[in-house]
């Protein structure tokens, strides 16, 4: 009897549950309800989950695979809760957007059982939230990063890799710090820059008029500024070092632009914009 | 006999031609071919234009309304070319994205006929270019800004206002500098910031890996970085003052973020991100 235990049945946890149930990858899929969160009973009725863990300790001790898909700030407490009941064959992973901090948390919380934890980050999401938005195809063709530590068990590593492939993902392995540097630049930085543009507008006296005339360029650029403040606060603090380094580099890019524009350096400005335009156009072609 | 003369039959000029022809707003729609550009013969055959101006001087002297829809850098030369042949009843407008510079160019080039020029900026566009992408509905429900100067003829002002309403637009009038400040913030700034993010990535050794893992957040944020370098070079230089002021303000927003993140000011960071998230979410609701 193979049991999958999911902490946090939201968009990601719910999408995993749907796919696992559809392809019968585990015998039983068990969800852990949040204390103050929405009841998961409906999702048992709909067949997304086999049951809700009534006795969480027992559910942990009989689990073969545990996925922590709660907001990132809860991960450390859940790892501490898991530790005493975790059986030796059980693999534990998470789905958080930063990886260095969670690996440190796991080392601290799981102690001698740390080698049973391998971090995951599925690069899949949606502006929608919660289990109602869950989609069994959410991970199809999406990149999934796993961040094993040096003591990771080879069998469990293969198992995790295979699991994400079963979800439809394209799996890559890297160190937690490599992961955090990459996602600082391609995800965390653009999110923070979008929040910053909206707040620049918020602070202007002409705010209402500005928003009235904002059109499609603003719309796409700032879409991610509508993201959850709590999620992005936690990510920013969890990946502080890489993010501050990127924000500092970004200010230098602005300085370059200001210099070219202020001094009417037409040729340099054209080259600068052309390089970005080519890279972005080629990227879009490659991703087709 | 009422003639409309269009310099630059691209996306904007072509879309105007289509709508004017469909609703028979003018008796004749005449296009001016670029010297080294694509021949417009096909568009006469398809009925988008009634004719190509063979003798441009004559076409100018018999025009009742002239629209300059070429790349902005050509506007001044076209105004100079128009001047000697412009008849006293003819209204001239443009469709450029910045307005202060074009008003100065018009004052200089048209001299005593300057009151026949009123600037326009239809806030409508597409990533597609050229007359093949033209769409008679391009202006439907879109904001159109007109920037009359103090000497503008009231009859001609009403005429221009009515013309853009016939195109389906929602017309507003403001001063050239108001226009340029607004569009610096809601359009020019996000474009330059998107170009800057792509160039930050271009300069990193890990560029290829970064682009490999860039996903939907990056995609939307940076879509406008694929825009034409020439167009954005010209806009940046034409609206230098407002853009540099906004880039400087934007660097201050980054400093605020760096401070909150570096000092782990969780509450301040949360407030900052929440304000932006609310504004962006409400904006999206309003624009529905």
Coordinates of C-alpha atoms in Angstrom, one line a residue, chain B residues 85-276:
Chain B
X85 CA 1.6 73.8 -50.8
X86 CA -0.7 73.7 -47.8
X87 CA -4.0 75.3 -48.5
X88 CA -5.7 77.5 -45.9
X89 CA -8.6 75.1 -45.1
X90 CA -6.4 72.0 -44.7
X91 CA -6.0 70.5 -41.2
X92 CA -2.8 68.6 -40.5
X93 CA -2.2 66.1 -37.7
X94 CA 0.2 63.3 -36.8
X95 CA -0.1 60.1 -34.7
X96 CA 3.3 60.1 -32.8
X97 CA 3.8 58.9 -29.3
X98 CA 5.4 62.1 -28.0
X99 CA 3.9 65.5 -28.5
X100 CA 6.1 68.4 -27.2
X101 CA 8.8 67.9 -29.8
X102 CA 6.4 67.5 -32.7
X103 CA 4.6 70.7 -31.7
X104 CA 7.9 72.6 -31.7
X105 CA 8.8 71.0 -35.1
X106 CA 5.4 72.1 -36.4
X107 CA 5.8 75.7 -35.1
X108 CA 9.2 75.8 -36.8
X109 CA 8.3 74.1 -40.1
X110 CA 4.8 75.5 -40.7
X111 CA 5.5 79.1 -39.4
X112 CA 2.5 81.3 -40.2
X113 CA 0.4 78.1 -41.0
X114 CA 1.2 76.5 -37.5
X115 CA -2.4 77.0 -36.4
X116 CA -3.4 74.4 -39.0
X117 CA -1.5 71.7 -37.1
X118 CA -2.9 69.9 -34.1
X119 CA -1.1 66.9 -32.7
X120 CA -2.8 63.5 -32.1
X121 CA -1.8 60.3 -30.3
X122 CA -4.1 57.4 -30.7
X123 CA -3.3 54.9 -27.9
X124 CA -3.8 52.0 -30.1
X125 CA -1.2 49.6 -31.5
X126 CA -0.2 46.1 -31.9
X127 CA 3.1 44.1 -32.0
X128 CA 2.3 43.7 -35.7
X129 CA 3.6 46.2 -38.2
X130 CA 2.7 47.5 -41.7
X131 CA -0.5 47.9 -43.7
X132 CA -1.1 44.1 -43.8
X133 CA -1.8 44.3 -40.1
X134 CA -4.2 47.2 -40.6
X135 CA -7.6 46.8 -38.9
X136 CA -10.6 49.2 -39.3
X137 CA -11.5 48.5 -35.7
X138 CA -8.0 49.4 -34.4
X139 CA -9.2 52.6 -32.7
X140 CA -12.6 51.3 -31.4
X141 CA -12.9 52.2 -27.7
X142 CA -9.3 53.4 -27.5
X143 CA -8.1 56.6 -26.0
X144 CA -7.0 59.3 -28.5
X145 CA -5.2 62.3 -27.1
X146 CA -5.1 65.5 -29.1
X147 CA -2.7 68.4 -28.2
X148 CA -3.9 71.7 -29.7
X149 CA -1.8 74.8 -29.1
X150 CA -3.1 78.1 -27.9
X151 CA -3.7 79.4 -31.4
X152 CA -5.6 76.4 -32.6
X153 CA -8.6 77.2 -34.8
X154 CA -11.8 76.2 -33.0
X155 CA -13.5 74.8 -36.1
X156 CA -10.5 72.7 -37.0
X157 CA -10.2 71.5 -33.4
X158 CA -13.9 70.3 -33.5
X159 CA -13.2 68.8 -36.9
X160 CA -10.2 66.7 -35.5
X161 CA -12.2 65.7 -32.4
X162 CA -15.0 64.5 -34.6
X163 CA -12.7 62.7 -37.0
X164 CA -11.2 60.6 -34.2
X165 CA -14.7 59.9 -32.8
X166 CA -15.7 58.6 -36.3
X167 CA -12.7 56.3 -36.0
X168 CA -14.3 54.9 -32.8
X169 CA -11.9 56.6 -30.3
X170 CA -12.5 58.3 -27.0
X171 CA -11.0 61.7 -27.4
X172 CA -9.2 63.8 -24.7
X173 CA -7.4 67.1 -25.1
X174 CA -4.4 68.1 -23.1
X175 CA -1.2 70.2 -23.4
X176 CA 1.8 68.5 -25.1
X177 CA 3.7 68.5 -21.8
X178 CA 0.9 66.9 -19.9
X179 CA 0.7 64.3 -22.6
X180 CA 4.4 63.6 -22.5
X181 CA 4.6 63.3 -18.7
X182 CA 1.7 60.9 -18.6
X183 CA 3.0 58.6 -21.3
X184 CA 6.6 58.8 -19.9
X185 CA 5.2 57.1 -16.8
X186 CA 2.7 54.6 -18.2
X187 CA 4.3 53.7 -21.5
X188 CA 7.9 54.9 -22.1
X189 CA 9.2 53.9 -18.6
X190 CA 7.9 50.3 -18.7
X191 CA 9.3 49.9 -22.2
X192 CA 12.7 51.0 -21.1
X193 CA 12.6 49.0 -17.9
X194 CA 11.8 45.9 -20.0
X195 CA 14.7 46.5 -22.3
X196 CA 16.9 47.0 -19.2
X197 CA 15.9 43.6 -17.7
X198 CA 16.7 41.8 -20.9
X199 CA 20.1 43.5 -21.1
X200 CA 20.9 42.6 -17.5
X201 CA 20.3 39.0 -18.5
X202 CA 22.4 39.5 -21.7
X203 CA 25.4 40.5 -19.6
X204 CA 25.4 37.5 -17.3
X205 CA 27.6 34.5 -18.0
X206 CA 24.6 32.3 -17.2
X207 CA 22.5 34.0 -19.9
X208 CA 21.6 30.8 -21.8
X209 CA 20.5 29.0 -18.6
X210 CA 18.6 32.1 -17.4
X211 CA 16.6 32.2 -20.7
X212 CA 16.0 28.5 -20.5
X213 CA 14.3 28.8 -17.2
X214 CA 12.5 32.1 -17.8
X215 CA 8.7 31.5 -17.7
X216 CA 5.4 33.3 -17.9
X217 CA 6.3 36.1 -15.4
X218 CA 9.3 37.1 -17.6
X219 CA 7.3 36.5 -20.8
X220 CA 4.7 39.1 -20.0
X221 CA 7.0 41.6 -18.2
X222 CA 9.4 41.6 -21.2
X223 CA 7.0 41.4 -24.1
X224 CA 7.5 45.1 -24.9
X225 CA 11.3 44.6 -24.9
X226 CA 10.8 43.0 -28.4
X227 CA 9.5 46.4 -29.7
X228 CA 11.3 48.3 -32.4
X229 CA 14.6 49.7 -31.2
X230 CA 14.3 52.6 -33.7
X231 CA 10.9 53.6 -32.5
X232 CA 12.0 53.5 -28.8
X233 CA 15.2 55.3 -29.5
X234 CA 13.3 58.2 -31.1
X235 CA 10.7 58.3 -28.3
X236 CA 13.4 58.2 -25.6
X237 CA 15.2 61.2 -27.1
X238 CA 12.0 63.1 -28.0
X239 CA 10.7 62.8 -24.4
X240 CA 14.1 63.0 -22.7
X241 CA 13.1 65.3 -19.8
X242 CA 10.1 63.4 -18.5
X243 CA 11.7 60.0 -19.0
X244 CA 14.9 60.9 -17.1
X245 CA 12.8 62.2 -14.3
X246 CA 10.8 59.0 -14.2
X247 CA 13.9 56.8 -14.4
X248 CA 15.3 58.7 -11.4
X249 CA 12.1 58.3 -9.4
X250 CA 12.2 54.6 -10.3
X251 CA 15.7 54.1 -8.9
X252 CA 14.3 55.5 -5.6
X253 CA 11.6 52.9 -5.6
X254 CA 14.3 50.2 -6.0
X255 CA 16.2 51.8 -3.1
X256 CA 13.1 51.5 -0.9
X257 CA 12.8 47.8 -1.9
X258 CA 16.4 47.1 -1.2
X259 CA 16.1 48.7 2.2
X260 CA 13.1 46.7 3.2
X261 CA 14.5 43.5 2.0
X262 CA 18.1 44.0 3.3
X263 CA 16.8 44.9 6.8
X264 CA 14.1 42.2 6.7
X265 CA 11.4 44.8 7.3
X266 CA 8.7 42.3 6.9
X267 CA 5.8 44.6 7.7
X268 CA 7.0 47.5 5.5
X269 CA 7.7 45.1 2.6
X270 CA 4.3 43.6 3.0
X271 CA 2.6 47.0 2.9
X272 CA 4.7 48.1 -0.1
X273 CA 3.8 45.0 -2.1
X274 CA 0.1 45.1 -1.0
X275 CA -0.3 48.7 -2.2
X276 CA 1.0 47.8 -5.6

